[in-house]
Short mmCIF file of C-alpha atoms in Angstrom, two decimals:
data_model
loop_
_atom_site.label_atom_id
_atom_site.label_comp_id
_atom_site.label_asym_id
_atom_site.label_seq_id
_atom_site.Cartn_x
_atom_site.Cartn_y
_atom_site.Cartn_z
CA UNK A 1 128.89 170.79 50.58
CA UNK A 2 130.67 173.83 49.27
CA UNK A 3 134.41 174.16 49.84
CA UNK A 4 135.55 177.70 50.49
CA UNK A 5 138.85 179.30 51.41
CA UNK A 6 140.86 176.11 51.42
CA UNK A 7 139.69 173.86 54.21
CA UNK A 8 136.81 175.97 55.46
CA UNK A 9 133.71 173.80 55.02
CA UNK A 10 130.03 174.51 55.35
CA UNK A 11 128.91 171.60 57.50
CA UNK A 12 125.36 170.51 56.82
CA UNK A 13 124.80 168.79 60.13
CA UNK A 14 123.97 171.40 62.75
CA UNK A 15 125.19 169.19 65.58
CA UNK A 16 128.41 168.44 63.76
CA UNK A 17 128.92 172.03 62.78
CA UNK A 18 128.69 173.34 66.29
CA UNK A 19 130.93 170.63 67.69
CA UNK A 20 133.62 170.52 65.00
CA UNK A 21 137.03 171.81 65.91
CA UNK A 22 138.66 174.68 64.07
CA UNK A 23 142.12 173.39 63.31
CA UNK A 24 144.60 175.07 61.02
CA UNK A 25 145.89 172.98 58.14
CA UNK A 26 149.08 171.18 59.10
CA UNK A 27 148.75 171.78 62.83
CA UNK A 28 150.16 169.03 65.02
CA UNK A 29 147.95 169.80 67.99
CA UNK A 30 144.54 171.35 68.45
CA UNK A 31 144.77 175.13 68.90
CA UNK A 32 142.01 177.29 70.30
CA UNK A 33 138.84 177.29 68.22
CA UNK A 34 138.38 180.23 65.88
CA UNK A 35 135.12 180.48 63.93
CA UNK A 36 135.28 181.40 60.28
CA UNK A 37 133.84 184.80 59.35
CA UNK A 38 130.52 183.41 58.13
CA UNK A 39 129.96 180.93 60.94
CA UNK A 40 126.37 180.97 62.15
CA UNK A 41 125.75 181.37 65.84
CA UNK A 42 123.22 179.26 67.68
CA UNK A 43 120.19 181.25 68.83
CA UNK A 44 120.02 181.99 72.51
CA UNK A 45 117.81 179.54 74.36
CA UNK A 46 114.90 181.01 76.27
CA UNK A 47 115.22 181.05 80.02
CA UNK A 48 113.63 178.05 81.72
CA UNK A 49 109.90 178.65 81.95
CA UNK A 50 109.99 181.64 79.58
CA UNK A 51 107.20 181.67 76.98
CA UNK A 52 108.34 180.52 73.54
CA UNK A 53 107.16 178.72 70.45
CA UNK A 54 108.16 175.09 70.18
CA UNK A 55 111.01 174.01 67.85
CA UNK A 56 110.48 173.05 64.23
CA UNK A 57 109.12 169.57 63.67
CA UNK A 58 110.26 166.70 61.44
CA UNK A 59 113.05 166.68 58.88
CA UNK A 60 114.37 170.14 58.00
CA UNK A 61 115.67 170.82 54.47
CA UNK A 62 119.45 170.77 54.02
CA UNK A 63 120.90 171.57 50.57
CA UNK A 64 122.79 168.90 48.62
CA UNK A 65 121.64 166.05 50.86
CA UNK A 66 118.92 163.40 50.61
CA UNK A 67 116.75 165.62 52.83
CA UNK A 68 117.03 168.68 50.59
CA UNK A 69 113.42 168.04 49.55
CA UNK A 70 111.18 167.20 52.48
CA UNK A 71 109.00 164.09 52.45
CA UNK A 72 105.86 164.82 50.46
CA UNK A 73 103.23 164.92 53.17
CA UNK A 74 100.59 167.56 53.77
CA UNK A 75 101.06 167.30 57.53
CA UNK A 76 104.79 167.96 57.50
CA UNK A 77 104.30 171.25 59.30
CA UNK A 78 105.14 172.62 62.68
CA UNK A 79 102.55 172.13 65.41
CA UNK A 80 100.53 175.34 65.37
CA UNK A 81 100.48 177.45 68.53
CA UNK A 82 97.98 180.27 69.17
CA UNK A 83 100.56 182.05 71.32
CA UNK A 84 103.93 181.37 72.92
CA UNK A 85 103.77 178.57 75.48
CA UNK A 86 105.33 178.68 78.95
CA UNK A 87 108.45 176.63 79.33
CA UNK A 88 108.65 174.38 76.24
CA UNK A 89 111.43 171.90 76.85
CA UNK A 90 112.17 170.41 73.42
CA UNK A 91 115.65 171.13 72.04
CA UNK A 92 115.80 172.73 68.60
CA UNK A 93 118.35 171.84 65.96
CA UNK A 94 121.16 174.37 65.90
CA UNK A 95 121.93 176.23 62.66
CA UNK A 96 124.74 175.11 60.39
CA UNK A 97 128.08 176.84 60.58
CA UNK A 98 131.37 176.97 58.70
CA UNK A 99 134.55 175.54 60.16
CA UNK A 100 138.11 174.82 59.17
CA UNK A 101 139.55 171.33 59.45
CA UNK A 102 143.06 170.07 59.88
CA UNK A 103 142.75 168.01 56.73
CA UNK A 104 140.25 166.75 54.21
CA UNK A 105 140.22 163.31 52.65
CA UNK A 106 138.39 162.66 49.39
CA UNK A 107 136.64 159.46 48.26
CA UNK A 108 135.33 158.92 44.73
CA UNK A 109 133.51 155.81 43.50
CA UNK A 110 134.22 156.70 39.87
CA UNK A 111 137.82 157.97 39.85
CA UNK A 112 139.29 156.83 43.15
CA UNK A 113 141.92 154.23 43.98
CA UNK A 114 142.86 153.08 47.47
CA UNK A 115 146.53 153.28 46.48
CA UNK A 116 146.09 157.04 46.11
CA UNK A 117 146.81 159.57 48.83
CA UNK A 118 143.19 160.61 49.48
CA UNK A 119 143.62 164.07 47.98
CA UNK A 120 141.20 165.69 45.55
CA UNK A 121 143.67 164.83 42.77
CA UNK A 122 144.20 161.21 43.89
CA UNK A 123 141.11 160.24 45.87
CA UNK A 124 140.52 156.94 47.61
CA UNK A 125 138.06 154.47 46.11
CA UNK A 126 136.48 153.24 49.36
CA UNK A 127 135.11 154.99 52.39
CA UNK A 128 136.73 152.29 54.53
CA UNK A 129 140.20 153.38 53.41
CA UNK A 130 139.52 156.98 54.37
CA UNK A 131 138.13 155.96 57.76
CA UNK A 132 141.37 154.14 58.54
CA UNK A 133 143.38 157.31 57.83
CA UNK A 134 141.28 160.06 59.40
CA UNK A 135 142.30 161.82 62.61
CA UNK A 136 140.33 164.00 65.03
CA UNK A 137 139.33 167.31 63.49
CA UNK A 138 139.42 165.99 59.91
CA UNK A 139 136.70 165.50 57.32
CA UNK A 140 136.14 162.76 54.74
CA UNK A 141 134.41 164.10 51.61
CA UNK A 142 132.51 161.29 49.88
CA UNK A 143 131.63 162.30 46.32
CA UNK A 144 128.49 161.30 44.44
CA UNK A 145 128.28 157.67 43.39
CA UNK A 146 127.32 154.21 44.63
CA UNK A 147 129.40 152.53 47.33
CA UNK A 148 128.82 148.77 47.81
CA UNK A 149 130.66 148.40 51.11
CA UNK A 150 130.27 148.10 54.87
CA UNK A 151 131.10 151.41 56.56
CA UNK A 152 132.66 150.23 59.82
CA UNK A 153 133.90 152.80 62.34
CA UNK A 154 135.51 150.44 64.82
CA UNK A 155 138.97 149.17 65.69
CA UNK A 156 140.09 150.40 62.28
CA UNK A 157 139.29 153.99 63.25
CA UNK A 158 140.50 156.60 65.70
CA UNK A 159 138.04 158.18 68.10
CA UNK A 160 137.06 161.78 67.62
CA UNK A 161 136.86 164.18 70.53
CA UNK A 162 134.10 166.59 71.59
CA UNK A 163 136.25 169.47 70.33
CA UNK A 164 137.45 167.65 67.19
CA UNK A 165 134.89 165.33 65.69
CA UNK A 166 135.66 163.27 62.60
CA UNK A 167 133.08 163.86 59.86
CA UNK A 168 132.12 161.66 56.91
CA UNK A 169 130.36 164.16 54.67
CA UNK A 170 128.37 163.07 51.64
CA UNK A 171 128.38 165.36 48.60
CA UNK A 172 125.77 164.95 45.88
CA UNK A 173 123.80 162.24 47.72
CA UNK A 174 126.26 159.32 47.64
CA UNK A 175 124.50 155.97 47.93
CA UNK A 176 125.58 153.12 50.21
CA UNK A 177 124.34 149.63 49.31
CA UNK A 178 125.16 146.19 50.76
CA UNK A 179 128.70 145.05 50.09
CA UNK A 180 130.90 142.28 51.42
CA UNK A 181 130.62 141.31 55.07
CA UNK A 182 127.78 141.15 57.55
CA UNK A 183 125.93 143.41 59.91
CA UNK A 184 124.59 146.90 59.36
CA UNK A 185 125.65 148.85 56.28
CA UNK A 186 127.01 151.59 58.58
CA UNK A 187 128.43 150.45 61.93
CA UNK A 188 129.44 153.12 64.44
CA UNK A 189 131.55 151.98 67.42
CA UNK A 190 133.64 155.06 68.15
CA UNK A 191 132.76 158.36 69.87
CA UNK A 192 132.50 161.72 68.14
CA UNK A 193 132.05 160.63 64.54
CA UNK A 194 129.50 162.26 62.23
CA UNK A 195 127.87 160.47 59.27
CA UNK A 196 126.09 163.15 57.23
CA UNK A 197 124.26 163.31 53.91
CA UNK A 198 123.97 159.73 52.59
CA UNK A 199 121.33 157.59 50.96
CA UNK A 200 121.53 154.18 52.63
CA UNK A 201 119.62 151.65 50.52
CA UNK A 202 119.46 148.20 52.11
CA UNK A 203 117.88 146.77 48.93
CA UNK A 204 115.36 144.59 50.79
CA UNK A 205 118.08 142.57 52.45
CA UNK A 206 117.91 141.49 56.11
CA UNK A 207 120.36 144.04 57.49
CA UNK A 208 120.09 147.14 59.62
CA UNK A 209 120.98 150.31 57.77
CA UNK A 210 122.92 151.79 60.71
CA UNK A 211 123.99 150.43 64.10
CA UNK A 212 125.55 152.09 67.14
CA UNK A 213 127.50 149.98 69.64
CA UNK A 214 129.65 150.77 72.68
CA UNK A 215 130.84 154.26 73.59
CA UNK A 216 129.55 156.39 70.73
CA UNK A 217 129.15 159.55 72.79
CA UNK A 218 128.74 162.51 70.46
CA UNK A 219 128.45 160.38 67.32
CA UNK A 220 125.74 161.55 64.93
CA UNK A 221 123.73 160.17 62.02
CA UNK A 222 122.22 163.13 60.18
CA UNK A 223 120.65 164.44 56.98
CA UNK A 224 120.39 160.97 55.44
CA UNK A 225 117.72 158.81 53.85
CA UNK A 226 117.50 155.20 55.05
CA UNK A 227 115.15 152.81 53.31
CA UNK A 228 114.26 149.38 51.92
CA UNK A 229 115.46 147.07 54.68
CA UNK A 230 114.14 143.72 55.88
CA UNK A 231 115.79 143.29 59.30
CA UNK A 232 114.42 144.34 62.69
CA UNK A 233 114.87 148.09 62.11
CA UNK A 234 116.49 150.81 60.06
CA UNK A 235 118.68 151.98 62.95
CA UNK A 236 119.58 150.10 66.13
CA UNK A 237 121.51 150.89 69.30
CA UNK A 238 122.81 147.96 71.35
CA UNK A 239 125.80 146.57 73.24
CA UNK A 240 126.09 149.45 75.74
CA UNK A 241 125.62 152.05 73.01
CA UNK A 242 125.96 155.38 74.80
CA UNK A 243 125.35 158.92 73.61
CA UNK A 244 124.25 158.42 69.98
CA UNK A 245 122.33 161.19 68.19
CA UNK A 246 119.97 160.33 65.30
CA UNK A 247 118.94 163.67 63.82
CA UNK A 248 117.21 165.00 60.71
CA UNK A 249 116.86 161.74 58.78
CA UNK A 250 114.15 160.30 56.54
CA UNK A 251 113.63 156.64 57.54
CA UNK A 252 111.03 154.58 55.71
CA UNK A 253 110.02 151.26 54.16
CA UNK A 254 111.70 148.85 56.53
CA UNK A 255 109.42 145.83 56.22
CA UNK A 256 109.34 142.22 57.41
CA UNK A 257 106.59 139.92 56.22
CA UNK A 258 107.62 136.83 58.17
CA UNK A 259 107.96 135.96 61.87
CA UNK A 260 106.79 138.77 64.15
CA UNK A 261 106.86 141.14 61.16
CA UNK A 262 108.48 143.86 63.28
CA UNK A 263 110.80 146.14 61.35
CA UNK A 264 111.01 149.47 63.13
CA UNK A 265 112.41 152.79 62.04
CA UNK A 266 114.64 152.88 65.13
CA UNK A 267 114.99 150.25 67.85
CA UNK A 268 116.78 151.11 71.11
CA UNK A 269 117.88 147.84 72.69
CA UNK A 270 118.72 146.93 76.31
CA UNK A 271 121.96 148.43 77.74
CA UNK A 272 121.64 151.51 75.49
CA UNK A 273 122.05 154.80 77.32
CA UNK A 274 121.43 158.47 76.59
CA UNK A 275 120.14 158.15 73.02
CA UNK A 276 118.61 161.15 71.20
CA UNK A 277 116.13 160.84 68.30
CA UNK A 278 115.40 164.32 66.95
CA UNK A 279 113.74 165.89 63.87
CA UNK A 280 113.30 162.71 61.86
CA UNK A 281 110.51 161.65 59.50
CA UNK A 282 109.80 157.94 60.06
CA UNK A 283 106.94 156.18 58.28
CA UNK A 284 105.71 153.15 56.33
CA UNK A 285 107.58 150.55 58.36
CA UNK A 286 106.12 147.22 59.43
CA UNK A 287 106.88 147.93 63.10
CA UNK A 288 107.05 151.18 65.08
CA UNK A 289 108.70 154.48 64.25
CA UNK A 290 110.67 154.16 67.50
CA UNK A 291 110.70 151.20 69.85
CA UNK A 292 112.53 151.06 73.15
CA UNK A 293 112.88 147.31 73.53
CA UNK A 294 112.88 145.78 76.99
CA UNK A 295 114.85 142.69 78.02
CA UNK A 296 111.76 140.70 78.99
CA UNK A 297 111.40 137.36 77.33
CA UNK A 298 114.87 137.07 75.84
CA UNK A 299 117.56 138.64 78.03
CA UNK A 300 118.71 139.45 81.57
CA UNK A 301 120.52 142.59 80.42
CA UNK A 302 119.68 145.92 82.10
CA UNK A 303 117.05 148.05 80.35
CA UNK A 304 117.83 151.00 78.14
CA UNK A 305 118.19 154.15 80.25
CA UNK A 306 117.90 157.70 78.95
CA UNK A 307 116.04 158.20 75.65
CA UNK A 308 114.82 161.51 74.21
CA UNK A 309 112.41 161.43 71.25
CA UNK A 310 111.62 164.99 70.16
CA UNK A 311 110.48 167.12 67.22
CA UNK A 312 109.80 164.11 64.98
CA UNK A 313 107.08 163.33 62.43
CA UNK A 314 105.85 159.73 62.76
CA UNK A 315 103.06 158.28 60.64
CA UNK A 316 101.57 155.30 58.83
CA UNK A 317 103.50 152.38 60.30
CA UNK A 318 101.91 148.96 60.71
CA UNK A 319 102.25 149.19 64.49
CA UNK A 320 102.88 152.27 66.68
CA UNK A 321 104.57 155.64 66.55
CA UNK A 322 106.44 155.05 69.83
CA UNK A 323 106.46 151.80 71.83
CA UNK A 324 108.16 151.97 75.24
CA UNK A 325 108.62 148.60 76.86
CA UNK A 326 110.85 148.09 79.94
CA UNK A 327 113.00 151.20 79.55
CA UNK A 328 113.89 153.92 82.05
CA UNK A 329 114.04 157.73 81.85
CA UNK A 330 112.31 158.34 78.53
CA UNK A 331 110.99 161.66 77.18
CA UNK A 332 108.63 161.83 74.18
CA UNK A 333 107.95 165.48 73.36
CA UNK A 334 106.91 167.85 70.58
CA UNK A 335 106.23 165.13 68.01
CA UNK A 336 103.47 164.92 65.40
CA UNK A 337 102.09 161.36 65.24
CA UNK A 338 99.17 160.17 63.14
CA UNK A 339 97.71 157.59 60.75
CA UNK A 340 97.91 154.44 62.89
CA UNK A 341 95.25 151.79 62.28
CA UNK A 342 94.47 148.28 63.56
CA UNK A 343 96.53 145.65 61.76
CA UNK A 344 97.34 141.97 62.10
CA UNK A 345 100.03 142.83 64.67
CA UNK A 346 98.74 145.98 66.44
CA UNK A 347 95.62 147.81 67.63
CA UNK A 348 96.41 151.18 66.11
CA UNK A 349 97.83 152.79 69.28
CA UNK A 350 100.01 155.84 68.68
CA UNK A 351 102.04 155.79 71.92
CA UNK A 352 102.31 152.67 74.10
CA UNK A 353 104.01 152.57 77.52
CA UNK A 354 103.88 149.14 79.11
CA UNK A 355 105.72 146.15 80.64
CA UNK A 356 107.94 147.67 83.39
CA UNK A 357 108.61 151.11 81.91
CA UNK A 358 109.78 153.66 84.47
CA UNK A 359 109.98 157.47 84.50
CA UNK A 360 108.45 158.16 81.09
CA UNK A 361 107.18 161.64 80.14
CA UNK A 362 104.88 162.14 77.13
CA UNK A 363 104.42 165.88 76.58
CA UNK A 364 103.58 168.56 74.03
CA UNK A 365 102.69 166.08 71.26
CA UNK A 366 99.97 166.20 68.61
CA UNK A 367 98.28 162.81 68.16
CA UNK A 368 95.44 162.20 65.71
CA UNK A 369 93.85 160.16 62.91
CA UNK A 370 94.44 156.84 64.66
CA UNK A 371 92.63 154.09 66.58
CA UNK A 372 93.97 154.92 70.06
CA UNK A 373 96.01 157.85 71.31
CA UNK A 374 98.13 157.02 74.38
CA UNK A 375 98.02 153.70 76.21
CA UNK A 376 99.66 152.94 79.56
CA UNK A 377 99.84 149.38 80.89
CA UNK A 378 98.23 146.30 79.42
CA UNK A 379 101.03 143.91 78.55
CA UNK A 380 102.89 143.04 81.71
CA UNK A 381 105.87 140.97 82.80
CA UNK A 382 107.30 141.98 86.18
CA UNK A 383 106.61 145.30 87.96
CA UNK A 384 103.98 147.66 86.58
CA UNK A 385 104.88 150.90 84.78
CA UNK A 386 105.77 153.64 87.28
CA UNK A 387 106.51 157.35 87.07
CA UNK A 388 104.52 157.90 83.85
CA UNK A 389 103.55 161.53 83.10
CA UNK A 390 101.21 162.51 80.23
CA UNK A 391 100.86 166.28 79.90
CA UNK A 392 100.01 169.03 77.43
CA UNK A 393 99.22 166.70 74.55
CA UNK A 394 96.59 167.38 71.89
CA UNK A 395 94.76 164.15 71.10
CA UNK A 396 92.05 164.42 68.46
CA UNK A 397 90.20 162.56 65.73
CA UNK A 398 90.70 159.11 67.24
CA UNK A 399 88.32 156.67 65.57
CA UNK A 400 86.78 153.25 66.11
CA UNK A 401 86.33 152.75 62.36
CA UNK A 402 87.84 149.49 61.15
CA UNK A 403 87.80 147.84 64.55
CA UNK A 404 89.70 150.51 66.45
CA UNK A 405 88.96 151.32 70.08
CA UNK A 406 88.65 155.05 69.48
CA UNK A 407 90.12 155.98 72.89
CA UNK A 408 92.09 159.15 73.55
CA UNK A 409 94.06 158.02 76.63
CA UNK A 410 93.81 154.63 78.35
CA UNK A 411 95.32 153.82 81.75
CA UNK A 412 95.58 150.21 82.88
CA UNK A 413 98.10 148.52 85.19
CA UNK A 414 100.42 151.24 86.44
CA UNK A 415 101.55 153.07 89.57
CA UNK A 416 100.87 156.78 90.01
CA UNK A 417 100.40 157.77 86.36
CA UNK A 418 99.83 161.53 86.00
CA UNK A 419 97.51 162.81 83.24
CA UNK A 420 97.32 166.61 83.33
CA UNK A 421 96.57 169.49 80.95
CA UNK A 422 95.72 167.48 77.87
CA UNK A 423 93.07 168.36 75.27
CA UNK A 424 91.08 165.41 73.93
CA UNK A 425 88.45 166.00 71.25
CA UNK A 426 86.60 164.17 68.49
CA UNK A 427 87.18 160.70 69.91
CA UNK A 428 84.85 157.79 70.74
CA UNK A 429 85.91 157.64 74.40
CA UNK A 430 88.20 160.29 75.87
CA UNK A 431 89.55 158.44 78.93
CA UNK A 432 89.47 154.80 80.02
CA UNK A 433 90.80 154.19 83.53
CA UNK A 434 91.12 151.18 85.78
CA UNK A 435 89.52 148.28 83.93
CA UNK A 436 91.99 145.81 85.40
CA UNK A 437 93.96 144.74 82.34
CA UNK A 438 97.19 143.38 83.80
CA UNK A 439 96.35 144.70 87.27
CA UNK A 440 95.06 147.81 89.00
CA UNK A 441 95.60 151.42 87.93
CA UNK A 442 96.99 152.53 91.27
CA UNK A 443 96.77 156.18 92.40
CA UNK A 444 96.36 157.89 89.01
CA UNK A 445 96.18 161.70 88.92
CA UNK A 446 93.81 163.15 86.30
CA UNK A 447 93.53 166.95 86.38
CA UNK A 448 93.13 170.00 84.13
CA UNK A 449 92.12 168.06 81.01
CA UNK A 450 89.67 169.30 78.37
CA UNK A 451 87.33 166.67 76.97
CA UNK A 452 85.21 167.75 74.02
CA UNK A 453 83.08 166.28 71.23
CA UNK A 454 82.98 162.69 72.41
CA UNK A 455 80.07 160.28 72.99
CA UNK A 456 81.70 158.99 76.19
CA UNK A 457 83.86 161.27 78.32
CA UNK A 458 85.28 158.77 80.83
CA UNK A 459 84.90 155.03 81.32
CA UNK A 460 85.95 154.27 84.91
CA UNK A 461 86.45 150.67 85.92
CA UNK A 462 86.59 149.23 89.39
CA UNK A 463 90.37 149.08 89.73
CA UNK A 464 91.64 152.63 90.19
CA UNK A 465 92.33 152.83 93.95
CA UNK A 466 93.64 156.14 95.26
CA UNK A 467 92.67 158.09 92.13
CA UNK A 468 92.87 161.90 92.30
CA UNK A 469 90.61 163.52 89.72
CA UNK A 470 89.55 167.15 89.44
CA UNK A 471 89.52 170.45 87.54
CA UNK A 472 88.66 168.74 84.26
CA UNK A 473 86.28 170.37 81.76
CA UNK A 474 83.72 168.12 80.08
CA UNK A 475 81.18 169.04 77.39
CA UNK A 476 77.64 169.86 78.45
CA UNK A 477 75.53 166.72 78.62
CA UNK A 478 78.59 164.47 78.72
CA UNK A 479 78.05 160.77 79.34
CA UNK A 480 80.23 158.74 81.69
CA UNK A 481 80.56 155.11 82.71
CA UNK A 482 81.30 154.05 86.27
CA UNK A 483 81.80 150.31 86.77
CA UNK A 484 79.89 149.58 83.58
CA UNK A 485 76.85 151.79 84.20
CA UNK A 486 76.07 154.95 82.21
CA UNK A 487 75.87 157.92 84.58
CA UNK A 488 75.80 161.71 84.51
CA UNK A 489 78.50 164.05 85.76
CA UNK A 490 77.44 164.23 89.41
CA UNK A 491 77.18 160.46 89.79
CA UNK A 492 80.51 160.08 88.07
CA UNK A 493 82.17 162.66 90.32
CA UNK A 494 80.86 160.82 93.36
CA UNK A 495 82.27 157.53 92.09
CA UNK A 496 85.61 159.15 91.21
CA UNK A 497 86.01 161.29 94.34
CA UNK A 498 86.04 164.39 92.14
CA UNK A 499 84.79 167.67 93.61
CA UNK A 500 86.04 170.25 91.10
CA UNK A 501 85.45 169.04 87.52
CA UNK A 502 82.66 170.73 85.57
CA UNK A 503 80.81 170.84 82.29
CA UNK A 504 80.76 173.71 79.84
CA UNK A 505 81.73 174.66 76.34
CA UNK A 506 85.50 174.39 75.79
CA UNK A 507 85.10 176.74 72.79
CA UNK A 508 88.26 175.34 71.25
CA UNK A 509 89.70 177.86 68.85
CA UNK A 510 92.59 177.79 66.41
CA UNK A 511 95.34 175.39 67.45
CA UNK A 512 93.08 174.09 70.25
CA UNK A 513 93.17 177.36 72.18
CA UNK A 514 90.81 177.09 75.18
CA UNK A 515 87.71 179.23 75.63
CA UNK A 516 86.51 181.20 78.62
CA UNK A 517 85.34 178.14 80.58
CA UNK A 518 88.92 176.84 80.62
CA UNK A 519 91.10 179.96 80.87
CA UNK A 520 92.42 180.47 84.42
CA UNK A 521 90.12 177.71 85.74
CA UNK A 522 92.67 174.96 86.29
CA UNK A 523 94.48 173.86 89.42
CA UNK A 524 98.21 174.23 89.99
CA UNK A 525 99.83 170.91 89.07
CA UNK A 526 103.39 172.23 88.99
CA UNK A 527 103.54 173.28 85.33
CA UNK A 528 104.44 176.87 84.39
CA UNK A 529 101.41 179.01 83.52
CA UNK A 530 100.44 182.56 82.59
CA UNK A 531 97.66 184.48 84.32
CA UNK A 532 95.95 184.17 87.68
CA UNK A 533 95.67 180.37 87.49
CA UNK A 534 96.56 177.65 85.01
CA UNK A 535 94.30 177.12 82.02
CA UNK A 536 92.58 173.79 81.57
CA UNK A 537 93.79 171.82 78.55
CA UNK A 538 97.00 171.49 76.56
CA UNK A 539 97.30 175.13 75.48
CA UNK A 540 98.04 178.02 77.84
CA UNK A 541 96.87 181.48 76.74
CA UNK A 542 98.02 184.92 77.82
CA UNK A 543 101.79 184.40 77.71
#
């Protein structure tokens, strides 16, 4: 952080910057907001349905924070697009801006003393002391150093407001390690607080790095590196946690080697509501990158409701990229997810939606280099998954090497799952539908999908009543299975009730752009499109 013109600060967290109040030093009440001269304005959002490129993906570099240098991975790139796409829905990070605060508090591990006044000349020693003093619209500057303490934002702290957040801003990558007390190293229980720019090193102890509990509306964890934990996750939301934002963090190496071995990057627990996970890199954990944990088996609490997982880079965990159990109203969009293999605790699925999940949308993702792409159903306790939509995903290079299934998209017990406008290529089996695992695949809708470069296009079991299939493009000479028997396209269409799917060359170009057999040859499934008719596949041309 650079301090300029007194209390005008360049906030590193885009969310915090745009929400921070502009208070004059010494003011006793919040005046109207006045941006500083060099404040950056957020770009105008495209109109709904207007063609646009999707937002940047994964952690974005922020100077003087632990995410200044991006994780060293060749695939940390935006998802390529051959042209603007109609109506992308993912929310981009807003640019940083400069704001003035009513007051700044300073904390120094090397020169501070909690008997000081928290000024730059007489800084506090502990972050906890500064938290107890801070008021809405103020900032706590935490200088470089190591802080062995529990950062608790609870009854000891005032709540911020949407117009006047309270920011804890790391300078020079301050490091938080386990100190006295129990629970997560950082515990957020108040709304409108921002924790920005820290290394949180759990040192292989069985603690969460960060927890959110209760009304934390508008509270943000950003621009931080979380690592080396041995509890159930790096970050958790629980106890009616509402409105938390986890944005632009590098979360890795949370590992359990005993019990169920699950240590996730982020776990969203029952009763959590309206949680956002955006622009994070999460990898090398012994569980999932993100798990939305259902109450089945251990609790009668209501499920989590309202989760957005967007613009993230997930890879190389022991289990899945995203695991949605009994949770409601979930969106998984514009993420890159890869490098998931069979292990002692998982089958190498990238995205899993099961138990009694409801109203889950999986859209605009790139999924590859794994054992299975997207799986719906399977494990079941209570009602089947309902309201699941899988659209405009690019699923490729899914392999059966090492005991993997090699399936692009698999639908088992579920009600009315919609699979439209996906591109599936270089897989062992593109689609598996209705094999009866956990119950029937009732009334699935499978339209406008490109299947290419696969030994088996579709394996259709005997439990897919009410299926609607059509306008899919399969490769010439494609093989199908219907109730266990290998068949050609016409026999398969008869078994599936499909009158409009065809074979041809998808001619996939750069960024999976469709060829002439797919352009303007799809059916209208309610998605925005450009041209006379929708294109088949995940990518729409001509916008």
